[in-house]
PDB file of C-alpha atoms in Angstrom:
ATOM      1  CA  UNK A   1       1.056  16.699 -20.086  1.00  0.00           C
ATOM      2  CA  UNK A   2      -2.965  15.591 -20.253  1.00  0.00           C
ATOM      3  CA  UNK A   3      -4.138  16.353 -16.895  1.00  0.00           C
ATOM      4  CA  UNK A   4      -7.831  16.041 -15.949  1.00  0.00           C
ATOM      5  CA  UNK A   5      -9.661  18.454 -14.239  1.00  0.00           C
ATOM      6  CA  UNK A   6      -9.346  17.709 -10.412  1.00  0.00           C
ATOM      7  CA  UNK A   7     -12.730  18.937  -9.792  1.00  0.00           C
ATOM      8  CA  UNK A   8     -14.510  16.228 -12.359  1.00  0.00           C
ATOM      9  CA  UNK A   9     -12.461  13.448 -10.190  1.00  0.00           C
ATOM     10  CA  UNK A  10      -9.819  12.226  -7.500  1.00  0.00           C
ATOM     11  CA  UNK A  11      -6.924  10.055  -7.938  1.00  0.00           C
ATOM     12  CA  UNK A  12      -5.892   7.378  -5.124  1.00  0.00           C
ATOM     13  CA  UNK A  13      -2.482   5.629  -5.562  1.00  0.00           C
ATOM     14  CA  UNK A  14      -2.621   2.035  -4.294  1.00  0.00           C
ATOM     15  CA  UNK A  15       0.773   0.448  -3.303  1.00  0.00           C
ATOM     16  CA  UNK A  16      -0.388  -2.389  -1.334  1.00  0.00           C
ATOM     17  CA  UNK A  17      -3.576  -4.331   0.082  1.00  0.00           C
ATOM     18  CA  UNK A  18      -5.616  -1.219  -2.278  1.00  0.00           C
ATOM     19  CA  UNK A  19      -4.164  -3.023  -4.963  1.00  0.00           C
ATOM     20  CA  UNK A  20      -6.303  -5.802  -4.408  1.00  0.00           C
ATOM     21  CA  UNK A  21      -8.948  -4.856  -1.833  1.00  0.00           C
ATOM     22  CA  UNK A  22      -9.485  -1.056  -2.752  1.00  0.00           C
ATOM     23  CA  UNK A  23     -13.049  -1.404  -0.896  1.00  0.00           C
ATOM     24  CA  UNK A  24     -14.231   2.228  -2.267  1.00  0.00           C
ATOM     25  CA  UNK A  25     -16.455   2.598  -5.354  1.00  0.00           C
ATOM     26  CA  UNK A  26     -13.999   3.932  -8.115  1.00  0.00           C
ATOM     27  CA  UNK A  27     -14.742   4.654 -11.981  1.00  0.00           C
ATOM     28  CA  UNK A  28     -11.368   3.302 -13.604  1.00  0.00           C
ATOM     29  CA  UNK A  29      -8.367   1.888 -12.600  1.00  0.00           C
ATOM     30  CA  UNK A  30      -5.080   1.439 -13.888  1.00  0.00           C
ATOM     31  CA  UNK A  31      -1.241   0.541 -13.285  1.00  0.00           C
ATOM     32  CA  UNK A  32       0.482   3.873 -12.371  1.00  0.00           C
ATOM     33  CA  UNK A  33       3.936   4.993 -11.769  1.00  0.00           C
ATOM     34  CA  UNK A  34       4.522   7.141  -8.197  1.00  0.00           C
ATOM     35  CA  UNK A  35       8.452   8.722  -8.151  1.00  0.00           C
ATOM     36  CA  UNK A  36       9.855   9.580  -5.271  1.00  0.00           C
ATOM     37  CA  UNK A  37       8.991   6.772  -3.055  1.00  0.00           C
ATOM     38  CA  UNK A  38       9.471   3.013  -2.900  1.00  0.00           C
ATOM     39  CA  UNK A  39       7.484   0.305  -1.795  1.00  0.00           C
ATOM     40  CA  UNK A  40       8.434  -1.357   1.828  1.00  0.00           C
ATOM     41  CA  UNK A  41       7.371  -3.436   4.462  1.00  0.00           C
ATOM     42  CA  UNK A  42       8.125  -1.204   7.650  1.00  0.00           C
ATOM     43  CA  UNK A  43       5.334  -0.312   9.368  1.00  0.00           C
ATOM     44  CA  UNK A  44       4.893  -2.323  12.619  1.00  0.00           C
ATOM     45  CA  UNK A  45       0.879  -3.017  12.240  1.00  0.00           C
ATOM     46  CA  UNK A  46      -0.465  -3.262  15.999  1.00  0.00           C
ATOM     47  CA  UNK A  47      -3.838  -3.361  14.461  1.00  0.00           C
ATOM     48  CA  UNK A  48      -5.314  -4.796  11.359  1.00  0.00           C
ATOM     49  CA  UNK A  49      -1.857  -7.212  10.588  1.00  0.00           C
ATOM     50  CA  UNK A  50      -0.752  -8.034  14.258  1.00  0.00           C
ATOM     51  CA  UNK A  51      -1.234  -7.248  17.794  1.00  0.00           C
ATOM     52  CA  UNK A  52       1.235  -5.135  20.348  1.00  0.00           C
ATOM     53  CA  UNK A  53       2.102  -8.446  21.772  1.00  0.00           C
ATOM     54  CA  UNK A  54       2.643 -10.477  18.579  1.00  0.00           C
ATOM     55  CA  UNK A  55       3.314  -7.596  15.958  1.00  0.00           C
ATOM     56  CA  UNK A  56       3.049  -7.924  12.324  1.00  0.00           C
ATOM     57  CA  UNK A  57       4.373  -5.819   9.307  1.00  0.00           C
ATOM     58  CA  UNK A  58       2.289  -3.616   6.464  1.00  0.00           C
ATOM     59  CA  UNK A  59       3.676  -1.616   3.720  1.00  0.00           C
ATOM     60  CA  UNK A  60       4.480   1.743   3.267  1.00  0.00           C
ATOM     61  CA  UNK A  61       5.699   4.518   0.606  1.00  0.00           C
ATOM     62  CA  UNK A  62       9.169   5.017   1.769  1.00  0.00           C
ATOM     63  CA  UNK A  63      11.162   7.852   0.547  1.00  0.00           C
ATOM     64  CA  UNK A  64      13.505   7.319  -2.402  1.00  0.00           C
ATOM     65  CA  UNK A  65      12.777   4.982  -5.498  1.00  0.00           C
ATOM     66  CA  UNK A  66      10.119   4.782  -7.127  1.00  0.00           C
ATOM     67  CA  UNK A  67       6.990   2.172  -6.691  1.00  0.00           C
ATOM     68  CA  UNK A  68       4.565   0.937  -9.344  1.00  0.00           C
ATOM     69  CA  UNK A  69       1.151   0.050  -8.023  1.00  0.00           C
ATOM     70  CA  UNK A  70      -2.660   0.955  -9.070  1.00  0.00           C
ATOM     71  CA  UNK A  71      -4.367   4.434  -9.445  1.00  0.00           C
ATOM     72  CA  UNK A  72      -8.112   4.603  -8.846  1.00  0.00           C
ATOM     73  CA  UNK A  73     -10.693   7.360 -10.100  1.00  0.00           C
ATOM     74  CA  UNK A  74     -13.111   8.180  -8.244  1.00  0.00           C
ATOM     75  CA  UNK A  75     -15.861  10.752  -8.785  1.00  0.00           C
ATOM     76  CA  UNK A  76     -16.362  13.810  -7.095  1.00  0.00           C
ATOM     77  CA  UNK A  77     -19.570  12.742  -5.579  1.00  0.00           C
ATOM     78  CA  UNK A  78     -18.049   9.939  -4.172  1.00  0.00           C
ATOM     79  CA  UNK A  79     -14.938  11.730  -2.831  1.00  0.00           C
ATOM     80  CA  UNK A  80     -15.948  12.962   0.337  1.00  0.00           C
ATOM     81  CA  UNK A  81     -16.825   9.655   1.539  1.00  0.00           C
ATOM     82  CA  UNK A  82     -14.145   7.560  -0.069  1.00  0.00           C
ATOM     83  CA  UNK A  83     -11.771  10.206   1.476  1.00  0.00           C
ATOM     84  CA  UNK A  84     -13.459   9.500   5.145  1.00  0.00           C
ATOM     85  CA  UNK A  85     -12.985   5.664   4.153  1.00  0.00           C
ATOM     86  CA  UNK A  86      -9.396   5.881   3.677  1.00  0.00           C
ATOM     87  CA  UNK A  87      -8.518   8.068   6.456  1.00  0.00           C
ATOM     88  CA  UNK A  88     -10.275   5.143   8.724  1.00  0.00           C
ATOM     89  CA  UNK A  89      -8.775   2.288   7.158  1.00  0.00           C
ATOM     90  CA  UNK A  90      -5.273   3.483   6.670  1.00  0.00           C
ATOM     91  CA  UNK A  91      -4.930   6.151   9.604  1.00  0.00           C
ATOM     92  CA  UNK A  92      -5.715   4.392  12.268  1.00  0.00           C
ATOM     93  CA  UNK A  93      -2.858   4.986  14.155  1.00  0.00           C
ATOM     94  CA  UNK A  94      -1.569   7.841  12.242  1.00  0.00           C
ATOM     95  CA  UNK A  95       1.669   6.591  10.557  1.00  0.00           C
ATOM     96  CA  UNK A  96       1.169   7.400   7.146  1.00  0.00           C
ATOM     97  CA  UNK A  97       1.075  11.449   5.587  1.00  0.00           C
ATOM     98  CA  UNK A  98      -1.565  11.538   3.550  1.00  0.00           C
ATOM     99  CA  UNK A  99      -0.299  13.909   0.755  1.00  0.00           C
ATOM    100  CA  UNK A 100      -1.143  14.819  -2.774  1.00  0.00           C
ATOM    101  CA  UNK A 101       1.636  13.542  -5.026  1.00  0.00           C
ATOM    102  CA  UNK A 102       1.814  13.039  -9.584  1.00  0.00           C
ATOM    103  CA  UNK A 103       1.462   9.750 -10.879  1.00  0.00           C
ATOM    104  CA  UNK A 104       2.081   8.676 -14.102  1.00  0.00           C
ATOM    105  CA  UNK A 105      -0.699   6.753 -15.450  1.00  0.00           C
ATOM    106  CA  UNK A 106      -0.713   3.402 -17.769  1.00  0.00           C
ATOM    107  CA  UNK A 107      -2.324   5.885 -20.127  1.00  0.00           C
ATOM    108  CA  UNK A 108       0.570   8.022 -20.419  1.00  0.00           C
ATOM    109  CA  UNK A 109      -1.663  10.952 -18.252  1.00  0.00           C
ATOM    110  CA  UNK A 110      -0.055  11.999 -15.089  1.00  0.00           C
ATOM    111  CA  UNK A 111      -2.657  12.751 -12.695  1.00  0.00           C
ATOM    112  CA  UNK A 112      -2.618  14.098  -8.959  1.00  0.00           C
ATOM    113  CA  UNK A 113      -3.033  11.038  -6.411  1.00  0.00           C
ATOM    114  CA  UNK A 114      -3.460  10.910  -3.015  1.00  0.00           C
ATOM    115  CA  UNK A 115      -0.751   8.432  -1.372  1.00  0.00           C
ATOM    116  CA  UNK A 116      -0.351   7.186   1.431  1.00  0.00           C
ATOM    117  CA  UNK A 117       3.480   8.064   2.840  1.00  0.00           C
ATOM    118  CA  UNK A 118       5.324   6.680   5.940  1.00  0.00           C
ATOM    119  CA  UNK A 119       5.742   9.152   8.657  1.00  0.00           C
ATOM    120  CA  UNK A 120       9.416   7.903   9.423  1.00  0.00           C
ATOM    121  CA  UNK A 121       9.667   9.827  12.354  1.00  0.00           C
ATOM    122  CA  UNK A 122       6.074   7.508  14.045  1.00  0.00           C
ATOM    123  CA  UNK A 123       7.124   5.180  16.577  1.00  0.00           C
ATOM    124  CA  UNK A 124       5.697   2.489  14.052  1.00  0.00           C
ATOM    125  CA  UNK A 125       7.933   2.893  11.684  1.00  0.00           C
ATOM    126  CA  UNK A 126      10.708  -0.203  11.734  1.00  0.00           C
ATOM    127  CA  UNK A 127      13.065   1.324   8.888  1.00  0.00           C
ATOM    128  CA  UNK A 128      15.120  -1.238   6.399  1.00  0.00           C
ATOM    129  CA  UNK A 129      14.408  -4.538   8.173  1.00  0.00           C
ATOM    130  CA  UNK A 130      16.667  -7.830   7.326  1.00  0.00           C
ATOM    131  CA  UNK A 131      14.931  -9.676   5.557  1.00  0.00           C
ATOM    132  CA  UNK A 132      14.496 -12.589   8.771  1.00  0.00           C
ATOM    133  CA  UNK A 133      13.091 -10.167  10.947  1.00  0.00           C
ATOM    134  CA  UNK A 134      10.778  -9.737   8.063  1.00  0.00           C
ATOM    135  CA  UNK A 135       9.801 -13.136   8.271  1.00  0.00           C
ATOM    136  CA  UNK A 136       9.398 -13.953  11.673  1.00  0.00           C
ATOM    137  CA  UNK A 137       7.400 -10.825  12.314  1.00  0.00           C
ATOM    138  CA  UNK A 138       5.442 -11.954   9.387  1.00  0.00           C
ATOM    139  CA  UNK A 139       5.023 -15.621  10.240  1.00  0.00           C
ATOM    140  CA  UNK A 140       3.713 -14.406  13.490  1.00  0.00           C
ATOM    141  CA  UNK A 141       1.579 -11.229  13.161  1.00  0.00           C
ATOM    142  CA  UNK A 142      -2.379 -11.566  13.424  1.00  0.00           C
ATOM    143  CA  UNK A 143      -4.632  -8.588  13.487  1.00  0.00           C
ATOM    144  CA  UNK A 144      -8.070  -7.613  12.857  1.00  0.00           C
ATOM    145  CA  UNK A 145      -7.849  -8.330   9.085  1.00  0.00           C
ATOM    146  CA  UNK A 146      -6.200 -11.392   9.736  1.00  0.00           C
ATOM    147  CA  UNK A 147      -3.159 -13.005   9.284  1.00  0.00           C
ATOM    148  CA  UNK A 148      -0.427 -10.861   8.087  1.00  0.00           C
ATOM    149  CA  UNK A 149       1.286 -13.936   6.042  1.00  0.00           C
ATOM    150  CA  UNK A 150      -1.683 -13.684   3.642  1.00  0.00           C
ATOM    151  CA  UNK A 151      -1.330  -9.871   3.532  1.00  0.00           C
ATOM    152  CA  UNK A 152       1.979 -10.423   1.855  1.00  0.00           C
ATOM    153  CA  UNK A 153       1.131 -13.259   0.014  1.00  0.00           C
ATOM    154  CA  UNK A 154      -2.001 -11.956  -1.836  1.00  0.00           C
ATOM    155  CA  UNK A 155       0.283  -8.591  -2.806  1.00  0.00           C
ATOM    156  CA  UNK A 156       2.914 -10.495  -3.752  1.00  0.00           C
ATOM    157  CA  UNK A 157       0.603 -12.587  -5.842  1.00  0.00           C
ATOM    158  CA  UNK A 158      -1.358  -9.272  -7.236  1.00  0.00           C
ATOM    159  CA  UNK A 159       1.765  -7.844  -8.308  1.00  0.00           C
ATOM    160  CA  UNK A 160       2.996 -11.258 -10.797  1.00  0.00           C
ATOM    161  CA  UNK A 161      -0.242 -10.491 -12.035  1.00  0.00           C
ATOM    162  CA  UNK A 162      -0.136  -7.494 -12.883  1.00  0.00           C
ATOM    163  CA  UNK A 163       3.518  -7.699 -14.139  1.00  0.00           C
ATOM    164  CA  UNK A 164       4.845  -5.248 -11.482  1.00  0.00           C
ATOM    165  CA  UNK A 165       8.384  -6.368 -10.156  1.00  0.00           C
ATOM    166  CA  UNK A 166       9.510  -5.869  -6.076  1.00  0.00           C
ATOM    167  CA  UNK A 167      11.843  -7.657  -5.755  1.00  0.00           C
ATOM    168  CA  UNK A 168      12.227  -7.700  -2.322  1.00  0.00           C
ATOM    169  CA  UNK A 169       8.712  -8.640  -1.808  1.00  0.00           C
ATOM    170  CA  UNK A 170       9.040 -11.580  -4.135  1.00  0.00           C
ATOM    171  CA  UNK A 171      12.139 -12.997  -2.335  1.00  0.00           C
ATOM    172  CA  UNK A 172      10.283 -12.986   0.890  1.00  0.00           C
ATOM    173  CA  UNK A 173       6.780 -14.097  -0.780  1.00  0.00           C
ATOM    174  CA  UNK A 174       8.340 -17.339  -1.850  1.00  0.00           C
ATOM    175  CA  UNK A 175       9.769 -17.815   1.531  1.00  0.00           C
ATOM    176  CA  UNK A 176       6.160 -17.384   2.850  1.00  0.00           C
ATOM    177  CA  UNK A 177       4.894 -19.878   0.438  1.00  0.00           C
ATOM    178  CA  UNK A 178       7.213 -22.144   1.117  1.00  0.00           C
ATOM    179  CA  UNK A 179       5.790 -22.002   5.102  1.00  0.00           C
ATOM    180  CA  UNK A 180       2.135 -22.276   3.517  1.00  0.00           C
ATOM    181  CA  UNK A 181       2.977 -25.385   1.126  1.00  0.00           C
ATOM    182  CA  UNK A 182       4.950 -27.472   4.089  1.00  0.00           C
ATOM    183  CA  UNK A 183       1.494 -26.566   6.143  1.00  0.00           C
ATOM    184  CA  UNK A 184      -0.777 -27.939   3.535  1.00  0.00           C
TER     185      UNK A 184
END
């Protein structure tokens, strides 16, 4: 194992809208593999995806599986506020443990990488949803980042191009498209 030296540099593990929006300065970035944890949309977002009234759905590292996503660097100097970033961008309402977990990098390096894990016992936690309730919540949600159809659609899209497979995701992406395309 060629692991770097933790105090040169921090690892964050990006599973969904970090993927494509990290919004933190970073020195490298590449695919990496996270075990342990999968990939799902089951968090109920009251804030930046919906509203209470009109929730909408984000994604989350749920345990079991494994989930391919992106790994960013970042340097030491930069850590302490990156690390405030995150915490106010992804822990707003405190669903997600944010825990220290290996990741096995494109490079064949497995680093430490802070992820962002569902706290299944948070009231905004949904569990396994069908994949309809998925869709209507979807369809409907609009929070401060906007509309949570897009949220879906531009991970979706991220992950083609990066060659990373989710199934599930892609079966209700192309559902979501198919709403977009009959707008248009």
């Amino acid at each position: 194992m060629h692991d770097t030296d933790d105090t040169a540099t921090h690892w964050v593990f990006g599973y969904g809208s970090l993927i494509w929006n990290p919004g933190f300065a970073h020195v490298s970035a590449q695919q990496g593999l996270l075990r342990g944890a999968h990939r799902s949309l089951s968090i109920v977002s009251h804030h930046h995806r919906g509203t209470v009234e009109r929730p909408g759905l984000v994604f989350g590292l749920t345990r079991g599986g494994s989930c391919r996503g992106m790994v960013f660097e970042v340097a030491d100097a930069d850590w302490k506020d990156v690390y405030a970033y995150l915490q106010d961008r992804e822990q707003v309402t405190a669903v997600y443990r944010d825990v220290q977990r290996p990741v096995r990098l494109a490079d064949g390096r497995t680093v430490s990488a802070l992820a962002f894990l569902v706290d299944e016992r948070h009231e905004q936690f949904a569990g396994q949803l069908s994949l309809d309730q998925q869709l209507a919540m979807v369809r409907s949600g609009v929070g401060l980042s906007g509309r949570n159809i897009d949220y879906v659609l531009n991970t979706a899209r991220h992950l083609r191009e990066l060659g990373i497979r989710d199934r599930q995701l892609m079966a209700l992406a192309d559902l979501l498209a198919g709403d977009a395309a009959a707008v248009a």
